[in-house]
mmCIF file of C-alpha atoms (C1' of nucleotides) in Angstrom:
data_model
loop_
_atom_site.group_PDB
_atom_site.id
_atom_site.type_symbol
_atom_site.label_atom_id
_atom_site.label_comp_id
_atom_site.label_asym_id
_atom_site.label_seq_id
_atom_site.Cartn_x
_atom_site.Cartn_y
_atom_site.Cartn_z
ATOM 1 C CA UNK B 22 -0.075 -0.166 0.035
ATOM 2 C CA UNK B 23 1.437 3.555 -1.001
ATOM 3 C CA UNK B 24 0.780 6.244 1.633
ATOM 4 C CA UNK B 25 -2.437 7.368 -0.008
ATOM 5 C CA UNK B 26 -4.022 4.266 0.731
ATOM 6 C CA UNK B 27 -2.872 4.388 4.085
ATOM 7 C CA UNK B 28 -3.893 7.676 4.476
ATOM 8 C CA UNK B 29 -7.668 7.148 3.095
ATOM 9 C CA UNK B 30 -7.708 3.644 5.084
ATOM 10 C CA UNK B 31 -6.904 5.430 8.383
ATOM 11 C CA UNK B 32 -8.111 8.916 8.122
ATOM 12 C CA UNK B 33 -4.681 10.292 8.788
ATOM 13 C CA UNK B 34 -3.479 12.515 6.141
ATOM 14 C CA UNK B 35 -0.398 11.434 3.743
ATOM 15 C CA UNK B 36 1.188 14.857 5.175
ATOM 16 C CA UNK B 37 0.745 14.187 8.487
ATOM 17 C CA UNK B 38 1.785 10.505 8.256
ATOM 18 C CA UNK B 39 5.193 11.680 6.893
ATOM 19 C CA UNK B 40 5.164 13.983 9.730
ATOM 20 C CA UNK B 41 4.590 11.652 12.532
ATOM 21 C CA UNK B 42 7.420 9.307 10.800
ATOM 22 C CA UNK B 43 9.749 12.526 11.363
ATOM 23 C CA UNK B 44 9.364 13.090 14.722
ATOM 24 C CA UNK B 45 9.450 9.307 15.356
ATOM 25 C CA UNK B 46 5.704 9.139 16.422
ATOM 26 C CA UNK B 47 5.793 5.917 13.957
ATOM 27 C CA UNK B 48 9.003 4.162 12.836
ATOM 28 C CA UNK B 49 10.015 4.625 9.359
ATOM 29 C CA UNK B 50 8.123 2.842 6.341
ATOM 30 C CA UNK B 51 9.703 0.338 4.529
ATOM 31 C CA UNK B 52 10.687 1.931 0.877
ATOM 32 C CA UNK B 53 10.191 0.678 -2.509
ATOM 33 C CA UNK B 54 12.767 0.716 -5.451
ATOM 34 C CA UNK B 55 11.588 4.270 -6.233
ATOM 35 C CA UNK B 56 11.370 5.451 -2.865
ATOM 36 C CA UNK B 57 7.753 5.123 -2.330
ATOM 37 C CA UNK B 58 6.839 4.088 1.371
ATOM 38 C CA UNK B 59 5.141 0.948 1.847
ATOM 39 C CA UNK B 60 2.627 -0.134 4.357
ATOM 40 C CA UNK B 61 0.661 -2.930 5.159
ATOM 41 C CA UNK B 62 -2.417 -3.660 7.408
ATOM 42 C CA UNK B 63 -0.647 -3.257 10.938
ATOM 43 C CA UNK B 64 0.579 0.385 9.621
ATOM 44 C CA UNK B 65 -3.150 1.137 8.758
ATOM 45 C CA UNK B 66 -4.095 -0.088 12.367
ATOM 46 C CA UNK B 67 -1.527 1.492 14.219
ATOM 47 C CA UNK B 68 -2.395 4.797 12.477
ATOM 48 C CA UNK B 69 -6.218 4.292 13.059
ATOM 49 C CA UNK B 70 -5.112 3.900 16.660
ATOM 50 C CA UNK B 71 -3.211 7.510 16.386
ATOM 51 C CA UNK B 72 -6.206 9.060 14.593
ATOM 52 C CA UNK B 73 -8.312 7.720 17.783
ATOM 53 C CA UNK B 74 -5.921 8.747 20.384
ATOM 54 C CA UNK B 75 -5.787 12.117 18.745
ATOM 55 C CA UNK B 76 -9.236 12.673 18.210
ATOM 56 C CA UNK B 77 -9.646 11.774 21.764
ATOM 57 C CA UNK B 78 -7.345 15.170 22.776
ATOM 58 C CA UNK B 79 -4.457 13.183 23.502
ATOM 59 C CA UNK B 80 -1.148 14.740 22.658
ATOM 60 C CA UNK B 81 1.736 13.345 20.421
ATOM 61 C CA UNK B 82 3.733 12.700 23.487
ATOM 62 C CA UNK B 83 0.825 10.523 25.166
ATOM 63 C CA UNK B 84 -0.128 9.024 21.999
ATOM 64 C CA UNK B 85 3.719 7.868 21.938
ATOM 65 C CA UNK B 86 3.221 6.205 25.448
ATOM 66 C CA UNK B 87 0.013 4.514 24.294
ATOM 67 C CA UNK B 88 1.646 3.232 21.418
ATOM 68 C CA UNK B 89 4.340 1.804 23.243
ATOM 69 C CA UNK B 90 2.293 0.253 26.054
ATOM 70 C CA UNK B 91 0.000 -1.307 22.887
ATOM 71 C CA UNK B 92 3.322 -2.785 21.683
ATOM 72 C CA UNK B 93 4.339 -4.251 24.717
ATOM 73 C CA UNK B 94 1.068 -6.111 25.975
ATOM 74 C CA UNK B 95 2.903 -7.508 28.719
ATOM 75 C CA UNK B 96 2.828 -4.211 30.719
ATOM 76 C CA UNK B 97 0.685 -3.447 33.145
ATOM 77 C CA UNK B 98 -2.890 -1.867 32.364
ATOM 78 C CA UNK B 99 -2.664 0.521 35.464
ATOM 79 C CA UNK B 100 -0.162 2.563 33.279
ATOM 80 C CA UNK B 101 -2.489 2.882 30.596
ATOM 81 C CA UNK B 102 -5.468 3.648 32.929
ATOM 82 C CA UNK B 103 -3.406 6.184 34.748
ATOM 83 C CA UNK B 104 -2.824 8.042 31.317
ATOM 84 C CA UNK B 105 -6.560 7.905 30.377
ATOM 85 C CA UNK B 106 -7.709 9.011 33.864
ATOM 86 C CA UNK B 107 -5.522 11.957 33.654
ATOM 87 C CA UNK B 108 -6.506 12.785 30.222
ATOM 88 C CA UNK B 109 -10.179 12.826 31.537
ATOM 89 C CA UNK B 110 -9.306 14.996 34.399
ATOM 90 C CA UNK B 111 -7.965 17.350 31.728
ATOM 91 C CA UNK B 112 -10.680 17.268 29.563
ATOM 92 C CA UNK B 113 -13.109 18.034 32.089
ATOM 93 C CA UNK B 114 -11.550 20.706 33.482
ATOM 94 C CA UNK B 115 -11.424 22.119 29.890
ATOM 95 C CA UNK B 116 -14.992 21.776 29.298
ATOM 96 C CA UNK B 117 -15.825 23.208 32.665
ATOM 97 C CA UNK B 118 -13.666 26.724 31.651
ATOM 98 C CA UNK B 119 -15.450 26.586 28.376
ATOM 99 C CA UNK B 120 -19.096 26.219 29.858
ATOM 100 C CA UNK B 121 -18.144 28.874 32.180
ATOM 101 C CA UNK B 122 -16.817 31.436 29.361
ATOM 102 C CA UNK B 123 -20.236 30.162 27.449
ATOM 103 C CA UNK B 124 -22.316 31.290 30.506
ATOM 104 C CA UNK B 125 -20.462 34.779 30.948
ATOM 105 C CA UNK B 126 -20.998 35.437 27.222
ATOM 106 C CA UNK B 127 -24.527 34.392 27.220
ATOM 107 C CA UNK B 128 -25.228 36.522 30.001
ATOM 108 C CA UNK B 129 -23.861 39.606 28.829
ATOM 109 C CA UNK B 130 -25.529 38.794 24.978
ATOM 110 C CA UNK B 131 -28.868 38.717 27.151
ATOM 111 C CA UNK B 132 -28.475 42.294 28.143
ATOM 112 C CA UNK B 133 -27.785 43.552 24.738
ATOM 113 C CA UNK B 134 -30.626 45.063 22.991
ATOM 114 C CA UNK B 135 -29.624 43.950 19.610
ATOM 115 C CA UNK B 136 -31.045 46.864 18.174
ATOM 116 C CA UNK B 137 -29.430 50.030 16.792
ATOM 117 C CA UNK B 138 -28.790 51.482 20.374
ATOM 118 C CA UNK B 139 -24.945 51.440 21.272
ATOM 119 C CA UNK B 140 -25.439 51.171 24.857
ATOM 120 C CA UNK B 141 -24.449 47.212 24.929
ATOM 121 C CA UNK B 142 -23.145 45.793 28.257
ATOM 122 C CA UNK B 143 -20.534 43.235 26.825
ATOM 123 C CA UNK B 144 -18.370 46.212 25.514
ATOM 124 C CA UNK B 145 -18.253 47.794 29.111
ATOM 125 C CA UNK B 146 -17.850 44.332 30.969
ATOM 126 C CA UNK B 147 -14.584 43.683 28.458
ATOM 127 C CA UNK B 148 -13.455 47.087 29.361
ATOM 128 C CA UNK B 149 -14.416 47.187 33.501
ATOM 129 C CA UNK B 150 -14.614 43.791 34.433
ATOM 130 C CA UNK B 151 -11.010 43.021 35.069
ATOM 131 C CA UNK B 152 -10.436 46.325 36.985
ATOM 132 C CA UNK B 153 -10.869 45.012 40.057
ATOM 133 C CA UNK B 154 -9.602 41.604 40.267
ATOM 134 C CA UNK B 155 -11.355 39.236 42.559
ATOM 135 C CA UNK B 156 -14.801 41.130 42.479
ATOM 136 C CA UNK B 157 -16.354 40.071 39.557
ATOM 137 C CA UNK B 158 -19.914 41.221 38.118
ATOM 138 C CA UNK B 159 -20.367 37.807 36.501
ATOM 139 C CA UNK B 160 -19.925 34.130 37.176
ATOM 140 C CA UNK B 161 -17.148 33.149 35.473
ATOM 141 C CA UNK B 162 -13.646 34.903 36.283
ATOM 142 C CA UNK B 163 -10.513 34.559 34.502
ATOM 143 C CA UNK B 164 -8.552 37.212 35.865
ATOM 144 C CA UNK B 165 -4.785 37.077 36.559
ATOM 145 C CA UNK B 166 -3.615 34.095 38.222
ATOM 146 C CA UNK B 167 -6.980 32.570 36.727
ATOM 147 C CA UNK B 168 -7.870 29.677 34.318
ATOM 148 C CA UNK B 169 -6.004 29.026 31.086
ATOM 149 C CA UNK B 170 -7.549 30.146 27.965
ATOM 150 C CA UNK B 171 -8.530 27.732 25.620
ATOM 151 C CA UNK B 172 -7.283 27.203 21.924
ATOM 152 C CA UNK B 173 -9.692 25.584 19.341
ATOM 153 C CA UNK B 174 -9.107 24.872 15.593
ATOM 154 C CA UNK B 175 -11.266 26.367 12.955
ATOM 155 C CA UNK N 10 4.106 54.243 32.287
ATOM 156 C CA UNK N 11 6.845 51.657 30.656
ATOM 157 C CA UNK N 12 5.745 48.447 29.340
ATOM 158 C CA UNK N 13 6.414 46.227 32.454
ATOM 159 C CA UNK N 14 4.006 48.405 34.440
ATOM 160 C CA UNK N 15 1.237 48.282 31.810
ATOM 161 C CA UNK N 16 1.996 44.355 31.605
ATOM 162 C CA UNK N 17 1.516 44.207 35.557
ATOM 163 C CA UNK N 18 -1.525 46.571 35.687
ATOM 164 C CA UNK N 19 -2.924 44.844 32.682
ATOM 165 C CA UNK N 20 -2.197 41.095 33.118
ATOM 166 C CA UNK N 21 -0.830 40.976 29.589
ATOM 167 C CA UNK N 22 2.810 39.962 29.191
ATOM 168 C CA UNK N 23 5.347 42.813 27.757
ATOM 169 C CA UNK N 24 5.865 40.344 25.452
ATOM 170 C CA UNK N 25 2.626 40.156 24.162
ATOM 171 C CA UNK N 26 1.982 43.452 24.166
ATOM 172 C CA UNK N 27 4.918 44.165 22.068
ATOM 173 C CA UNK N 28 3.186 41.288 19.525
ATOM 174 C CA UNK N 29 -0.139 42.965 19.663
ATOM 175 C CA UNK N 30 1.440 46.204 18.671
ATOM 176 C CA UNK N 31 3.227 44.064 15.637
ATOM 177 C CA UNK N 32 0.362 42.366 14.485
ATOM 178 C CA UNK N 33 -1.762 45.802 14.564
ATOM 179 C CA UNK N 34 -4.327 44.456 17.204
ATOM 180 C CA UNK N 35 -3.191 47.771 19.596
ATOM 181 C CA UNK N 36 -1.656 51.075 17.824
ATOM 182 C CA UNK N 37 2.254 51.545 18.135
ATOM 183 C CA UNK N 38 2.825 52.950 21.472
ATOM 184 C CA UNK N 39 4.589 56.521 21.879
ATOM 185 C CA UNK N 40 7.887 56.817 22.489
ATOM 186 C CA UNK N 41 10.294 58.441 24.921
ATOM 187 C CA UNK N 42 13.783 59.713 23.641
ATOM 188 C CA UNK N 43 15.107 56.585 24.732
ATOM 189 C CA UNK N 44 13.307 54.854 22.627
ATOM 190 C CA UNK N 45 10.767 53.340 25.309
ATOM 191 C CA UNK N 46 7.112 52.693 25.000
ATOM 192 C CA UNK N 47 5.127 55.059 26.781
ATOM 193 C CA UNK N 48 1.560 54.350 28.449
ATOM 194 C CA UNK N 49 -1.077 55.598 29.948
ATOM 195 C CA UNK N 50 -4.612 54.421 31.795
ATOM 196 C CA UNK N 51 -6.293 54.213 28.585
ATOM 197 C CA UNK N 52 -3.952 51.920 27.147
ATOM 198 C CA UNK N 53 -4.049 49.699 30.629
ATOM 199 C CA UNK N 54 -7.847 49.890 29.941
ATOM 200 C CA UNK N 55 -7.627 48.518 26.309
ATOM 201 C CA UNK N 56 -5.352 45.930 27.344
ATOM 202 C CA UNK N 57 -7.156 44.951 29.989
ATOM 203 C CA UNK N 58 -10.388 44.514 27.579
ATOM 204 C CA UNK N 59 -7.876 42.435 25.436
ATOM 205 C CA UNK N 60 -6.732 39.925 28.455
ATOM 206 C CA UNK N 61 -10.445 39.497 29.294
ATOM 207 C CA UNK N 62 -11.444 38.791 25.795
ATOM 208 C CA UNK N 63 -8.783 36.411 25.215
ATOM 209 C CA UNK N 64 -9.791 34.547 28.340
ATOM 210 C CA UNK N 65 -13.191 34.337 26.679
ATOM 211 C CA UNK N 66 -11.876 32.294 23.847
ATOM 212 C CA UNK N 67 -12.003 35.241 21.299
ATOM 213 C CA UNK N 68 -9.658 35.244 18.579
ATOM 214 C CA UNK N 69 -7.372 38.100 18.028
ATOM 215 C CA UNK N 70 -9.254 38.925 14.704
ATOM 216 C CA UNK N 71 -12.447 38.548 16.709
ATOM 217 C CA UNK N 72 -10.886 41.135 19.535
ATOM 218 C CA UNK N 73 -9.729 43.387 16.478
ATOM 219 C CA UNK N 74 -13.980 43.762 15.691
ATOM 220 C CA UNK N 75 -14.449 44.293 19.182
ATOM 221 C CA UNK N 76 -11.935 46.647 19.863
ATOM 222 C CA UNK N 77 -13.320 48.627 16.825
ATOM 223 C CA UNK N 78 -16.792 48.373 18.250
ATOM 224 C CA UNK N 79 -15.420 49.777 21.569
ATOM 225 C CA UNK N 80 -14.041 52.772 19.932
ATOM 226 C CA UNK N 81 -16.835 53.718 17.796
ATOM 227 C CA UNK N 82 -19.552 53.390 20.505
ATOM 228 C CA UNK N 83 -22.118 54.637 17.852
ATOM 229 C CA UNK N 84 -21.944 51.375 16.135
ATOM 230 C CA UNK N 85 -24.956 49.054 16.808
ATOM 231 C CA UNK N 86 -24.891 47.106 19.889
ATOM 232 C CA UNK N 87 -26.172 44.426 17.703
ATOM 233 C CA UNK N 88 -23.125 43.768 15.820
ATOM 234 C CA UNK N 89 -21.651 43.018 19.671
ATOM 235 C CA UNK N 90 -24.233 40.857 20.272
ATOM 236 C CA UNK N 91 -23.604 38.690 17.067
ATOM 237 C CA UNK N 92 -20.154 38.378 17.256
ATOM 238 C CA UNK N 93 -20.793 37.225 21.357
ATOM 239 C CA UNK N 94 -23.282 34.763 20.562
ATOM 240 C CA UNK N 95 -21.365 33.219 17.817
ATOM 241 C CA UNK N 96 -18.580 32.754 20.178
ATOM 242 C CA UNK N 97 -21.365 31.233 22.836
ATOM 243 C CA UNK N 98 -22.052 28.574 20.011
ATOM 244 C CA UNK N 99 -18.363 27.937 19.433
ATOM 245 C CA UNK N 100 -17.910 27.752 23.076
ATOM 246 C CA UNK N 101 -20.885 25.485 23.848
ATOM 247 C CA UNK N 102 -19.940 22.946 21.054
ATOM 248 C CA UNK N 103 -16.512 22.554 22.045
ATOM 249 C CA UNK N 104 -17.303 21.983 25.406
ATOM 250 C CA UNK N 105 -19.733 19.312 24.676
ATOM 251 C CA UNK N 106 -16.926 17.454 22.287
ATOM 252 C CA UNK N 107 -14.994 17.704 25.330
ATOM 253 C CA UNK N 108 -17.494 16.278 27.465
ATOM 254 C CA UNK N 109 -17.888 13.317 25.075
ATOM 255 C CA UNK N 110 -14.107 12.908 25.000
ATOM 256 C CA UNK N 111 -14.152 12.485 28.515
ATOM 257 C CA UNK N 112 -17.343 10.218 28.889
ATOM 258 C CA UNK N 113 -15.642 7.852 26.297
ATOM 259 C CA UNK N 114 -12.271 7.467 28.026
ATOM 260 C CA UNK N 115 -13.733 7.418 31.549
ATOM 261 C CA UNK N 116 -15.983 4.469 30.075
ATOM 262 C CA UNK N 117 -12.758 2.758 28.837
ATOM 263 C CA UNK N 118 -10.977 3.482 31.620
ATOM 264 C CA UNK N 119 -13.985 1.547 34.002
ATOM 265 C CA UNK N 120 -13.061 -1.323 32.437
ATOM 266 C CA UNK N 121 -9.209 -1.137 33.058
ATOM 267 C CA UNK N 122 -8.187 -3.613 35.809
ATOM 268 C CA UNK N 123 -5.352 -1.132 37.323
ATOM 269 C CA UNK N 124 -3.561 -3.977 38.097
ATOM 270 C CA UNK N 125 -0.715 -5.852 36.850
ATOM 271 C CA UNK N 126 -2.775 -7.766 34.254
ATOM 272 C CA UNK N 127 -2.331 -6.748 30.801
ATOM 273 C CA UNK N 128 -5.551 -6.934 29.328
ATOM 274 C CA UNK N 129 -6.823 -3.591 29.365
ATOM 275 C CA UNK N 130 -9.838 -2.457 26.780
ATOM 276 C CA UNK N 131 -8.426 1.182 26.252
ATOM 277 C CA UNK N 132 -5.757 0.271 23.973
ATOM 278 C CA UNK N 133 -8.280 -2.566 22.303
ATOM 279 C CA UNK N 134 -10.679 0.393 21.591
ATOM 280 C CA UNK N 135 -7.923 2.555 20.618
ATOM 281 C CA UNK N 136 -6.852 0.072 17.966
ATOM 282 C CA UNK N 137 -10.174 -1.427 17.017
ATOM 283 C CA UNK N 138 -12.931 1.314 17.388
ATOM 284 C CA UNK N 139 -12.231 2.952 13.789
ATOM 285 C CA UNK N 140 -12.153 -0.076 12.057
ATOM 286 C CA UNK N 141 -15.558 0.454 10.799
ATOM 287 C CA UNK N 142 -16.317 4.280 10.840
ATOM 288 C CA UNK N 143 -19.753 4.816 11.663
ATOM 289 C CA UNK N 144 -20.711 1.769 13.695
ATOM 290 C CA UNK N 145 -19.348 2.860 17.025
ATOM 291 C CA UNK N 146 -18.587 0.755 20.401
ATOM 292 C CA UNK N 147 -18.924 3.507 22.853
ATOM 293 C CA UNK N 148 -21.074 6.795 22.946
ATOM 294 C CA UNK N 149 -18.700 9.449 21.452
ATOM 295 C CA UNK N 150 -17.611 9.209 18.118
ATOM 296 C CA UNK N 151 -15.028 10.982 16.411
ATOM 297 C CA UNK N 152 -14.415 9.009 12.972
ATOM 298 C CA UNK N 153 -13.536 10.914 9.561
ATOM 299 C CA UNK N 154 -15.484 13.633 8.962
ATOM 300 C CA UNK N 155 -16.500 13.945 12.362
ATOM 301 C CA UNK N 156 -15.839 16.346 15.212
ATOM 302 C CA UNK N 157 -12.592 18.673 15.409
ATOM 303 C CA UNK N 158 -10.104 17.577 18.137
ATOM 304 C CA UNK N 159 -9.300 19.968 20.573
ATOM 305 C CA UNK N 160 -6.096 21.839 21.232
ATOM 306 C CA UNK N 161 -5.354 23.120 24.826
ATOM 307 C CA UNK N 162 -2.643 24.944 26.341
ATOM 308 C CA UNK N 163 -0.648 23.297 28.955
ATOM 309 C "C1'" DC V 6 31.624 59.373 39.457
ATOM 310 C "C1'" DC V 7 30.727 54.485 38.607
ATOM 311 C "C1'" DT V 8 29.321 50.259 38.818
ATOM 312 C "C1'" DT V 9 25.234 47.254 39.440
ATOM 313 C "C1'" DG V 10 21.143 45.481 38.602
ATOM 314 C "C1'" DA V 11 16.517 46.313 36.639
ATOM 315 C "C1'" DC V 12 14.561 47.617 32.851
ATOM 316 C "C1'" DC V 13 14.186 48.396 28.110
ATOM 317 C "C1'" DT V 14 14.968 47.746 23.057
ATOM 318 C "C1'" DT V 15 15.054 44.481 18.715
ATOM 319 C "C1'" DC V 16 15.744 40.325 16.231
ATOM 320 C "C1'" DC V 17 15.683 35.224 15.953
ATOM 321 C "C1'" DA V 18 13.938 30.879 17.218
ATOM 322 C "C1'" DA V 19 10.727 27.354 18.914
ATOM 323 C "C1'" DC V 20 6.595 25.257 20.550
ATOM 324 C "C1'" DG V 21 2.294 21.791 18.585
ATOM 325 C "C1'" DG V 22 0.078 19.876 14.895
ATOM 326 C "C1'" DT V 23 -1.264 20.906 10.559
ATOM 327 C "C1'" DT V 24 -1.478 22.651 6.143
ATOM 328 C "C1'" DG V 25 -0.021 24.408 1.557
ATOM 329 C "C1'" DG V 26 3.231 24.963 -2.183
ATOM 330 C "C1'" DA V 27 6.971 24.199 -5.303
ATOM 331 C "C1'" DA V 28 9.903 21.283 -7.962
ATOM 332 C "C1'" DG V 29 10.779 17.028 -9.328
ATOM 333 C "C1'" DC V 30 10.484 11.741 -10.042
ATOM 334 C "C1'" DT V 31 7.356 7.422 -10.810
ATOM 335 C "C1'" DC V 32 3.405 4.607 -11.863
ATOM 336 C "C1'" DC V 33 -0.470 3.284 -14.762
ATOM 337 C "C1'" DA V 34 -3.574 3.750 -18.303
ATOM 338 C "C1'" DT V 35 -4.808 5.116 -22.625
ATOM 339 C "C1'" DA L 7 4.646 8.066 -25.778
ATOM 340 C "C1'" DT L 8 2.101 11.176 -23.082
ATOM 341 C "C1'" DG L 9 -1.021 12.561 -19.860
ATOM 342 C "C1'" DG L 10 -2.459 13.325 -15.144
ATOM 343 C "C1'" DA L 11 -2.192 10.945 -10.743
ATOM 344 C "C1'" DG L 12 0.523 9.961 -7.271
ATOM 345 C "C1'" DC L 13 4.499 10.033 -4.647
ATOM 346 C "C1'" DT L 14 8.883 12.396 -2.960
ATOM 347 C "C1'" DT L 15 11.526 16.258 -0.496
ATOM 348 C "C1'" DC L 16 11.805 20.889 1.172
ATOM 349 C "C1'" DC L 17 10.481 24.996 2.634
ATOM 350 C "C1'" DA L 18 7.264 28.233 4.618
ATOM 351 C "C1'" DA L 19 3.380 29.810 7.134
ATOM 352 C "C1'" DC L 20 -0.654 29.618 10.410
ATOM 353 C "C1'" DC L 21 -2.012 30.504 16.115
ATOM 354 C "C1'" DG L 22 -0.431 32.679 20.626
ATOM 355 C "C1'" DT L 23 2.875 32.456 23.340
ATOM 356 C "C1'" DT L 24 7.585 32.119 25.411
ATOM 357 C "C1'" DG L 25 12.418 32.149 25.575
ATOM 358 C "C1'" DG L 26 17.098 33.880 24.678
ATOM 359 C "C1'" DA L 27 20.990 36.866 23.054
ATOM 360 C "C1'" DA L 28 22.980 41.077 22.326
ATOM 361 C "C1'" DG L 29 22.881 45.909 23.285
ATOM 362 C "C1'" DG L 30 20.987 50.451 25.164
ATOM 363 C "C1'" DT L 31 19.031 53.146 29.433
ATOM 364 C "C1'" DC L 32 17.580 54.372 33.892
ATOM 365 C "C1'" DA L 33 17.831 54.882 39.069
ATOM 366 C "C1'" DA L 34 20.035 53.852 43.234
ATOM 367 C "C1'" DG L 35 23.884 53.267 46.419
ATOM 368 C "C1'" DG L 36 29.049 52.876 47.592
#
DNA sequence: CCTTGACCTTCCAACGGTTGGAAGCTCCAT
DNA sequence: ATGGAGCTTCCAACCGTTGGAAGGTCAAGG
């Protein structure tokens, strides 16, 4: 199988497959005479593994850990569990932060007339809310020393 | 005020203030004779605005929009509301995705013994779950054509 | 006055994960 | 044999942020 085939079969783009190879997440693929990468079902399997782990929010580093555990089945499942539960905690915390942000914004938007009047409290809050960190008018606080912002992929 | 003062007062690092200046999010600061940037309370105010908007998950582009609206108070509040509600929708969607990921992982971890036995279903699921996209054994699905992964800041 | 240390300046690089493009080669079908 | 799809490598950009190096400036203390 060529890289395009595995890409389609695994859901990981050819670009990313090459990238994962360069960073060492996957071992270098065998090459044909002409230099094309050759893959088999095992590789597809592993790439599906990666794809799924990535979609579950694991970092490349964590994926490397999981792949190592997967490769060596004699290892303790407790390690896998530990990694997974760590990830659960991270995901839940991030979800809570997003919810809090959403709540704040929704609250602010609710007081916005939505007509041509220029007195929308959203801007005032954005401008004034952080004036006295610790005394927030709204539920969600993200002041100094607060919660990490969240980066999302468009 | 020097850049360090505004940085402390606004919660935006000096590095980021300079960066925001280079990308045009904020106008170039006035300089002293020696080349130091000079700021006043207004700048602190604006940077707090930015800080808060950033923490609420707005992109730099959206922040630029909001700042423009803030600057020109005669504009309709409906625009502000629109931007805010768009952001609410994005945040809620992302929060749901995170919850779904978390649910899947927690479910998988619950079937992991956590002892020395190597048969942890997490790895098997990661390896096999995506085998037939569309027929998932677990609640959360992130197959091809599915939901965007989430990037988080460590 | 001179040194010290904290502050400022610019520039350059890297992070992580992904995508895009350019230039050139190979494979397969017509 | 010619075209087009697919492969190769390399290089750059995206986002927001952080770090460092090399150098100039300020205020205080000896």
